[in-house]
Coordinates of C-alpha atoms and ligand atoms in Angstrom, one line a residue:
X27 CA 0.4 0.3 0.4
X28 CA 0.6 2.9 -1.2
X29 CA 2.3 5.6 2.4
X30 CA 0.0 7.5 3.7
X31 CA 0.3 11.5 3.1
X32 CA -1.7 14.2 4.7
X33 CA -6.0 14.1 5.7
X34 CA -8.2 14.4 2.5
X35 CA -9.9 16.5 1.9
X36 CA -13.9 15.2 0.5
X37 CA -16.9 17.0 -0.5
X38 CA -20.2 16.1 2.5
X39 CA -21.3 12.9 1.8
X40 CA -24.6 13.6 1.8
X41 CA -26.1 11.6 4.3
X42 CA -24.2 13.9 6.9
X43 CA -25.2 17.0 4.5
X44 CA -28.1 17.7 7.2
X45 CA -25.7 17.6 9.9
X46 CA -22.6 19.5 8.4
X47 CA -25.2 22.2 7.6
X48 CA -26.9 22.3 11.0
X49 CA -23.1 23.0 12.3
X50 CA -22.0 25.9 9.7
X51 CA -25.8 27.5 11.1
X52 CA -24.7 27.1 14.6
X53 CA -20.8 27.9 13.8
X54 CA -22.2 31.4 12.0
X55 CA -24.4 32.4 14.7
X56 CA -21.9 31.6 17.5
X57 CA -18.9 33.3 15.3
X58 CA -20.4 35.6 12.8
X59 CA -18.8 34.2 10.1
X60 CA -18.6 30.4 8.1
X61 CA -16.4 28.0 9.4
X62 CA -12.9 27.2 7.1
X63 CA -12.8 24.3 7.5
X64 CA -14.4 20.9 8.8
X65 CA -12.3 18.3 10.4
X66 CA -13.9 15.2 11.1
X67 CA -12.2 12.0 12.9
X68 CA -13.1 9.0 13.9
X69 CA -13.6 7.1 17.8
X70 CA -12.8 3.4 17.0
X71 CA -13.7 -0.5 18.8
X72 CA -10.6 -2.3 19.2
X73 CA -11.3 -5.9 18.3
X74 CA -8.5 -7.3 19.8
X75 CA -5.4 -7.0 22.2
X76 CA -6.4 -5.1 25.4
X77 CA -3.7 -2.3 26.9
X78 CA -0.5 -3.8 24.6
X79 CA 0.2 -1.1 22.8
X80 CA 1.6 0.8 25.7
X81 CA 3.6 -2.6 25.7
X82 CA 5.0 -2.0 22.0
X83 CA 2.4 -4.9 20.4
X84 CA 0.5 -4.8 17.9
X85 CA -3.4 -4.6 18.1
X86 CA -6.2 -5.2 15.9
X87 CA -9.3 -1.9 16.2
X88 CA -11.7 -0.4 13.5
X89 CA -13.1 2.9 13.3
X90 CA -16.5 2.7 14.1
X91 CA -18.4 5.5 12.1
X92 CA -19.3 8.0 15.9
X93 CA -16.7 10.9 15.4
X94 CA -15.8 14.1 16.4
X95 CA -16.2 16.9 14.4
X96 CA -14.8 20.6 14.9
X97 CA -15.6 23.7 11.8
X98 CA -12.7 26.2 12.9
X99 CA -11.9 29.7 11.3
X100 CA -9.1 30.9 12.0
X101 CA -8.6 34.2 13.4
X102 CA -5.7 37.4 13.6
X103 CA -6.2 38.2 17.4
X104 CA -4.3 35.5 18.4
X105 CA -7.8 34.4 20.4
X106 CA -8.5 30.2 21.2
X107 CA -11.5 30.5 21.4
X108 CA -13.9 26.9 21.9
X109 CA -16.9 25.8 22.1
X110 CA -19.2 22.6 22.1
X111 CA -22.2 21.9 20.7
X112 CA -23.3 20.3 23.6
X113 CA -24.3 22.8 26.0
X114 CA -23.6 20.4 29.1
X115 CA -19.8 21.9 28.0
X116 CA -19.2 24.9 28.1
X117 CA -16.7 27.4 26.3
X118 CA -13.4 28.0 26.8
X119 CA -10.4 31.5 25.6
X120 CA -7.6 31.6 26.1
X121 CA -4.4 33.0 24.3
X122 CA -2.9 30.9 21.8
X123 CA -0.3 30.3 24.3
X124 CA -1.4 31.4 27.8
X125 CA -3.4 28.5 28.9
X126 CA -2.5 24.9 31.5
X127 CA -3.4 22.2 31.0
X128 CA -4.9 20.6 34.4
X129 CA -4.3 16.9 34.4
X130 CA -5.6 17.0 37.9
X131 CA -9.3 18.2 37.0
X132 CA -9.4 17.3 33.0
X133 CA -12.1 18.8 31.2
X134 CA -13.2 18.4 27.9
X135 CA -11.4 22.1 25.8
X136 CA -8.1 20.6 27.8
X137 CA -8.1 17.1 24.8
X138 CA -7.9 20.0 22.7
X139 CA -5.8 22.3 24.6
X140 CA -3.6 18.8 24.2
X141 CA -3.6 18.0 20.2
X142 CA -3.3 22.3 19.6
X143 CA 0.0 22.8 22.1
X144 CA 1.3 18.4 20.4
X145 CA 0.8 20.2 16.4
X146 CA 2.2 24.0 17.8
X147 CA 5.3 22.2 19.4
X148 CA 6.1 19.7 17.0
X149 CA 5.8 22.0 14.1
X150 CA 7.6 25.0 15.8
X151 CA 5.1 27.7 14.6
X152 CA 6.3 30.7 16.7
X153 CA 3.0 33.0 16.2
X154 CA 0.4 30.0 16.4
X155 CA -2.6 31.6 14.2
X156 CA -5.9 32.2 16.4
X157 CA -8.7 30.1 16.3
X158 CA -13.1 30.0 16.9
X159 CA -13.9 26.4 17.4
X160 CA -17.4 24.7 17.2
X161 CA -17.2 20.5 18.2
X162 CA -19.5 18.5 17.9
X163 CA -19.0 15.0 19.1
X164 CA -21.0 11.3 18.8
X165 CA -18.7 9.0 20.2
X166 CA -19.5 7.8 23.8
X167 CA -17.9 9.6 26.4
X168 CA -15.8 7.5 28.6
X169 CA -17.2 4.5 26.7
X170 CA -13.8 2.6 25.7
X171 CA -14.9 3.8 21.5
X172 CA -12.5 6.4 21.9
X173 CA -13.8 9.8 22.5
X174 CA -10.9 11.6 23.9
X175 CA -8.2 10.4 21.3
X176 CA -11.4 11.6 18.5
X177 CA -10.9 14.5 20.1
X178 CA -7.1 15.7 20.2
X179 CA -7.2 13.9 17.0
X180 CA -9.5 16.2 15.7
X181 CA -7.7 19.1 16.7
X182 CA -3.4 17.8 15.9
X183 CA -5.5 18.4 12.4
X184 CA -7.5 21.4 12.7
X185 CA -4.5 23.2 14.0
X186 CA -2.1 21.7 11.6
X187 CA -4.4 22.8 9.3
X188 CA -5.3 26.2 10.3
X189 CA -0.8 27.3 10.0
X190 CA -0.3 24.7 6.4
X191 CA 1.4 22.8 8.4
X192 CA 1.4 19.8 5.8
X193 CA 2.2 16.3 8.1
X194 CA 1.4 13.4 6.6
X195 CA -1.4 10.8 8.7
X196 CA 1.1 8.7 10.6
X197 CA 2.9 12.0 11.3
X198 CA -0.5 13.0 13.2
X199 CA -1.4 10.2 14.1
X200 CA 2.3 9.8 16.4
X201 CA 1.9 13.7 17.2
X202 CA -1.2 12.4 18.9
X203 CA -0.3 9.9 20.5
X204 CA 2.1 12.6 23.0
X205 CA -0.1 14.9 23.4
X206 CA -2.2 13.4 25.0
X207 CA -0.3 12.4 27.1
X208 CA -0.3 15.9 28.5
X209 CA -3.8 15.0 30.2
X210 CA -2.3 11.9 32.3
X211 CA -2.8 9.1 30.4
X212 CA 0.4 7.7 29.5
X213 CA -1.5 5.9 26.2
X214 CA 0.5 3.8 24.3
X215 CA -0.5 4.9 20.2
X216 CA -3.5 2.7 19.4
X217 CA -6.7 5.3 18.8
X218 CA -4.5 8.4 17.5
X219 CA -2.6 5.2 15.1
X220 CA -6.3 4.0 13.7
X221 CA -8.6 7.5 13.9
X222 CA -5.4 8.9 11.3
X223 CA -4.7 5.2 9.7
X224 CA -8.4 3.8 9.2
X225 CA -10.5 3.2 5.9
X226 CA -13.2 1.7 4.8
X227 CA -14.2 -2.0 4.7
X228 CA -10.8 -3.3 6.5
X229 CA -10.0 -2.8 10.2
X230 CA -6.0 -2.8 11.1
X231 CA -3.4 -4.1 12.2
X232 CA -1.2 -1.9 13.7
X233 CA 2.0 -2.6 14.6
X234 CA 4.1 0.4 16.4
X235 CA 7.9 1.3 16.1
X236 CA 7.6 2.1 13.5
X237 CA 3.7 2.6 12.9
X238 CA 2.1 0.9 10.2
X239 CA -0.7 -0.4 9.1
X240 CA -2.0 -3.2 7.8
X241 CA -5.8 -4.0 5.8
X242 CA -7.0 -7.0 8.3
X243 CA -9.8 -8.5 5.8
X244 CA -12.6 -10.0 7.9
X245 CA -14.2 -13.0 7.4
X246 CA -18.5 -13.2 5.7
X247 CA -21.4 -14.0 7.2
X248 CA -20.8 -11.9 10.4
X249 CA -20.9 -8.1 12.7
X250 CA -19.1 -7.2 15.0
X251 CA -21.7 -5.6 17.7
X252 CA -21.3 -3.2 20.1
X253 CA -23.1 -2.9 23.3
X254 CA -22.7 -0.5 25.6
X255 CA -22.8 -1.4 29.6
X256 CA -23.5 2.2 30.4
X257 CA -20.5 2.7 33.3
X258 CA -18.6 5.4 32.3
X259 CA -14.7 5.1 33.1
X260 CA -12.9 8.3 33.1
X261 CA -9.4 7.8 32.1
X262 CA -7.3 10.5 32.7
X263 CA -9.7 11.5 36.0
X264 CA -8.7 7.8 37.8
X265 CA -5.2 6.5 38.3
X266 CA -6.1 2.9 36.8
X267 CA -5.0 3.3 33.8
X268 CA -1.7 4.7 35.1
X269 CA -1.3 1.7 37.4
X270 CA -1.5 -0.9 34.9
X271 CA 1.2 1.2 32.2
X272 CA 3.7 1.1 35.5
X273 CA 3.0 -2.2 36.7
X274 CA 3.8 -3.4 33.3
X275 CA 6.9 -1.2 33.0
X276 CA 7.9 -2.5 36.9
X277 CA 7.7 -5.9 35.6
X278 CA 10.1 -5.4 32.5
X279 CA 11.9 -4.3 34.8
X280 CA 12.6 -6.8 37.3
X281 CA 12.8 -9.7 34.5
X282 CA 15.5 -7.0 32.6
X283 CA 17.8 -6.5 36.1
X284 CA 17.5 -10.8 37.1
X285 CA 18.4 -11.3 33.2
X286 CA 21.7 -9.3 33.5
X287 CA 20.2 -6.6 31.2
X288 CA 20.1 -3.3 31.0
X289 CA 17.0 -2.5 33.3
X290 CA 17.0 1.5 33.7
X291 CA 16.3 1.6 29.8
X292 CA 14.0 -1.4 29.4
X293 CA 10.3 0.8 29.9
X294 CA 8.2 -1.9 27.8
X295 CA 6.6 -6.2 27.8
X296 CA 7.6 -5.6 24.1
X297 CA 11.6 -4.6 24.4
X298 CA 12.2 -6.9 27.0
X299 CA 11.0 -9.8 24.4
X300 CA 12.8 -7.9 21.8
X301 CA 16.2 -7.6 23.9
X302 CA 16.2 -11.5 25.2
X303 CA 15.0 -12.7 21.3
X304 CA 12.0 -15.7 22.2
X305 CA 9.2 -16.0 21.4
X306 CA 6.0 -14.8 23.4
X307 CA 5.2 -18.2 24.8
X308 CA 8.2 -18.7 25.8
X309 CA 8.1 -15.6 27.6
X310 CA 5.1 -16.7 29.6
X311 CA 7.2 -19.4 31.1
X312 CA 9.0 -16.6 32.0
X313 CA 7.5 -14.3 33.2
X314 CA 6.2 -17.5 35.5
X315 CA 9.8 -18.4 36.7
X316 CA 10.6 -14.7 38.0
X317 CA 7.3 -12.7 39.4
X318 CA 5.4 -14.3 41.8
X319 CA 1.8 -14.2 41.6
X320 CA 1.2 -11.9 45.0
X321 CA 1.0 -8.5 44.3
X322 CA 4.7 -6.8 45.0
X323 CA 5.1 -4.4 47.8
X324 CA 6.9 -1.0 47.0
X325 CA 9.5 -2.2 49.1
X326 CA 10.1 -5.1 48.0
X327 CA 10.2 -3.2 44.1
X328 CA 12.6 -1.5 45.5
X329 CA 15.1 -4.0 47.5
X330 CA 14.4 -6.4 44.0
X331 CA 15.9 -3.8 41.5
X332 CA 18.7 -1.9 44.7
X333 CA 16.8 2.3 44.7
X334 CA 15.2 3.9 46.4
X335 CA 11.7 4.7 47.1
X336 CA 13.1 7.9 45.9
X337 CA 14.6 7.5 42.9
X338 CA 11.4 4.5 42.0
X339 CA 9.5 7.3 40.7
X340 CA 12.6 7.9 38.1
X341 CA 13.0 5.4 36.7
X342 CA 9.4 3.9 36.9
X343 CA 6.2 6.0 38.3
X344 CA 4.5 8.7 36.2
X345 CA 2.5 11.7 38.7
X346 CA -0.6 10.0 38.9
X347 CA 1.1 6.8 40.6
X348 CA 3.9 7.9 42.1
X349 CA 2.9 7.5 45.7
X350 CA 1.6 3.6 45.0
X351 CA 2.4 0.9 47.8
X352 CA 1.5 -1.8 45.8
X353 CA 2.0 -3.3 42.5
X354 CA 0.3 -6.7 40.9
X355 CA 2.7 -7.6 38.4
X356 CA 2.9 -11.0 37.9
X357 CA -0.8 -11.1 36.0
X358 CA -0.7 -7.9 34.1
X359 CA 3.0 -9.6 32.7
X360 CA 1.1 -12.3 32.1
X361 CA -2.2 -11.2 30.5
X362 CA 0.0 -9.2 28.2
X363 CA 1.8 -11.7 26.5
X364 CA -0.9 -13.6 26.1
X365 CA -2.6 -10.9 25.0
X366 CA -0.4 -9.9 21.8
X367 CA -0.2 -13.2 20.8
X368 CA -3.9 -13.5 20.6
X369 CA -4.0 -10.9 17.8
X370 CA -1.6 -12.5 16.0
X371 CA -3.6 -15.3 16.0
X372 CA -7.0 -13.1 15.1
X373 CA -5.1 -11.9 12.3
X374 CA -3.7 -15.5 10.9
X375 CA -7.3 -16.5 11.9
X376 CA -8.8 -13.1 8.9
X377 CA -5.9 -14.2 6.3
X378 CA -6.1 -17.9 6.1
X379 CA -9.4 -18.6 6.3
X380 CA -10.3 -22.3 7.6
X381 CA -12.6 -23.4 8.1
X382 CA -14.3 -22.9 11.3
X383 CA -12.6 -19.6 11.0
X384 CA -15.7 -17.7 13.4
X385 CA -15.8 -20.6 16.1
X386 CA -11.8 -19.7 16.4
X387 CA -12.1 -16.2 16.3
X388 CA -14.9 -16.5 19.1
X389 CA -13.0 -18.1 20.8
X390 CA -9.7 -15.8 21.3
X391 CA -12.0 -12.7 21.6
X392 CA -14.1 -15.5 25.1
X393 CA -9.9 -15.5 26.4
X394 CA -9.0 -11.7 25.4
X395 CA -11.9 -10.7 27.8
X396 CA -10.9 -13.6 30.8
X397 CA -7.6 -12.3 30.4
X398 CA -8.5 -8.9 31.3
X399 CA -11.3 -9.4 34.0
X400 CA -8.9 -12.3 35.4
X401 CA -4.9 -11.2 34.9
X402 CA -5.9 -7.7 34.1
X403 CA -8.2 -7.1 36.1
X404 CA -10.1 -3.7 34.4
X405 CA -13.7 -5.3 34.1
X406 CA -16.8 -5.0 35.6
X407 CA -19.1 -6.8 37.2
X408 CA -21.7 -4.9 34.2
X409 CA -18.8 -6.2 31.7
X410 CA -19.2 -9.7 32.8
X411 CA -22.4 -10.2 32.9
X412 CA -23.2 -7.5 29.3
X413 CA -20.6 -10.3 28.0
X414 CA -22.1 -13.4 29.0
X415 CA -25.1 -12.0 28.4
X416 CA -24.0 -11.7 24.4
X417 CA -22.6 -15.2 24.0
X418 CA -25.9 -16.5 25.6
X419 CA -28.1 -14.3 22.7
X420 CA -25.8 -16.0 20.3
X421 CA -22.4 -14.5 19.4
X422 CA -19.5 -16.4 18.6
X423 CA -17.5 -14.2 21.5
X424 CA -17.6 -11.6 23.4
X425 CA -15.0 -9.6 25.1
X426 CA -14.5 -6.3 26.8
X427 CA -13.4 -3.1 24.2
X428 CA -10.8 -0.6 25.1
X429 CA -9.4 0.2 28.1
X430 CA -12.2 -1.8 30.4
X431 CA -13.4 -1.3 33.8
X432 CA -16.5 0.0 32.5
X433 CA -17.5 1.2 28.8
X434 CA -18.6 -1.0 25.9
X435 CA -18.0 -5.2 25.1
X436 CA -17.9 -6.0 21.5
X437 CA -19.2 -9.2 19.8
X438 CA -18.7 -11.4 16.9
X439 CA -22.4 -12.5 15.8
X440 CA -23.6 -14.5 12.6
X441 CA -25.2 -11.9 10.7
X442 CA -28.1 -14.3 10.4
X443 CA -28.7 -14.1 13.6
X444 CA -28.8 -10.4 14.5
X445 CA -31.7 -9.1 14.7
X446 CA -33.0 -12.1 16.9
X447 CA -29.2 -10.8 19.0
X448 CA -30.1 -7.2 19.2
X449 CA -33.6 -8.3 20.6
X450 CA -32.0 -10.5 23.4
X451 CA -29.4 -8.5 24.5
X452 CA -32.2 -5.4 24.5
X453 CA -34.1 -7.4 27.5
X454 CA -31.4 -8.9 28.9
X455 CA -29.1 -6.2 29.8
X456 CA -31.7 -2.8 28.8
X457 CA -34.9 -2.9 29.8
X458 CA -35.0 -4.1 32.6
X459 CA -32.8 -1.1 34.0
X460 CA -34.3 3.0 34.2
X461 CA -30.9 4.1 33.3
X462 CA -30.2 1.9 30.9
X463 CA -33.8 1.8 28.6
X464 CA -34.0 5.5 27.7
X465 CA -30.4 4.4 26.0
X466 CA -30.5 1.5 23.2
X467 CA -30.3 3.2 20.8
X468 CA -26.9 4.8 21.3
X469 CA -25.7 2.1 23.7
X470 CA -26.1 -0.9 21.2
X471 CA -25.6 -1.3 18.0
X472 CA -24.1 -3.1 15.0
X473 CA -20.5 -1.4 13.0
X474 CA -18.8 -1.2 10.3
X475 CA -14.8 -0.5 9.2
X476 CA -15.4 3.1 9.3
X477 CA -12.9 5.6 7.5
X478 CA -10.4 7.0 9.4
X479 CA -9.8 11.5 9.5
X480 CA -10.8 13.6 6.8
X481 CA -11.2 17.3 6.6
X482 CA -15.3 18.2 5.0
X483 CA -15.5 20.4 2.4
X484 CA -20.1 22.1 2.5
Ligands
ADP15 P1 -13.0 7.1 25.9 O1 -12.9 5.9 26.5 O2 -14.2 7.9 25.3 O3 -12.0 8.3 24.8 P2 -11.8 9.2 27.9 O4 -11.9 8.7 29.5 O5 -10.5 8.3 28.0 O6 -13.2 7.7 27.9 O7 -12.0 9.9 27.9 C1 -13.1 11.2 27.5 C2 -13.4 12.7 28.2 O8 -13.5 12.7 26.7 C3 -14.8 13.2 28.6 O9 -14.4 12.9 29.5 C4 -14.8 14.4 27.5 O10 -14.1 15.1 28.9 C5 -13.9 14.2 26.4 N1 -14.9 14.6 25.4 C6 -15.3 13.2 24.9 N2 -15.8 13.2 23.5 C7 -16.7 14.6 24.1 C8 -17.2 15.6 23.6 N3 -18.0 14.9 22.6 N4 -17.4 16.7 23.5 C9 -16.1 17.0 24.2 N5 -15.8 16.4 25.0 C10 -15.4 14.8 24.9
MG16 MG1 -9.7 7.3 25.4

């Protein structure tokens, strides 16, 4: 495939004309001018490969139809004005260089500012143009479908275009990966990469270092269905996500130390595997040999690494994990190596299409969920109930998708059974709950691999 260039500029497709016309009218009402351009970045559903991108391993997502759209116009007053169509998100104004991104209290506009700051720094823009922005999002928030990264990506491409910086989709994906960390979450890059590199009709294997996206053609006769547990999990407001990142880092460092490697330089379980030059299966054996299943105390970790508690902050911890006192290492590493293996197996089944391909894919998804639940502890009661219900309703496989702790499940469903499946999940999970029953339409839906980020003209 040809090296993907900058995000395309396309006319608004006819089924979206009403939405973009409304957005243009709202923009005009607010700012008194037409927007100069529209940017759109999609959310995603990860089919398999959870919590392993930040360990350096490949993942297998596809873009969804739900997205973040920004209508924007440049201004010459060096002012940023950020507004949201949803009235529960209040306006933000600042000069282009006069804001701070508050990690302790993440607000919606901080995600925009991450993308803005990232592109300004990456492109070394001396005097960034002022911007009037009106944003509209349809990705369910804090639900594992990557609303946060869709927002950061949409902001990044908006900022690049407003300042006449031509960045390729890969470059944008990489900039938006590191700049989302300004909000505090130490993400791995899956969400931003698929938002930019997705193509309609195909899922993608996303590999890192170097970033690469390879088409994965899904078997015929099945659909992927998303179902939201309706438990919100805000990844920047709580430390759970970063705790997992740090536990993986410490697992890699402890094993590296006992294998005589330069452990201070080693920060990813994937890099540890490369340094040792062994298979994923063998990594599983090494984890069992060198790490104990009980949690490690901070003292024990420090003793193993030969550092003081303060030094550990520099070598391994992050802002919102610097005071942690216990770490679960064995189970986190065991999850990562087995999940990385499941991604390659999933891809191989999609490529080779054996007679029992659908059964195999379903089993891999179920094994992924069990590992997230039992080893990574990133599921929750509602997601466990929902995935079981999906299996009972006819899914071949069902698993939490995204970081977990709440949010959505994704299920592999035979196309012929889709309507019965949707009916059964609706009555089993949504109809009997007053809070969920009003949200069925946006919470339970079949999805197709959607297109990546683009600019639109109206
Ligand atoms: P996700 O799994 O959806 O990425 P995160 O917890 O990482 O969840 O990010 C969710 C946050 O992203 C929200 O709390 C909000 O600040 C921001 N966000 C997402 N979508 C929108 C939107 N449409 N408008 C404003 N902010 C949004
Ligand atoms: Mg997110």
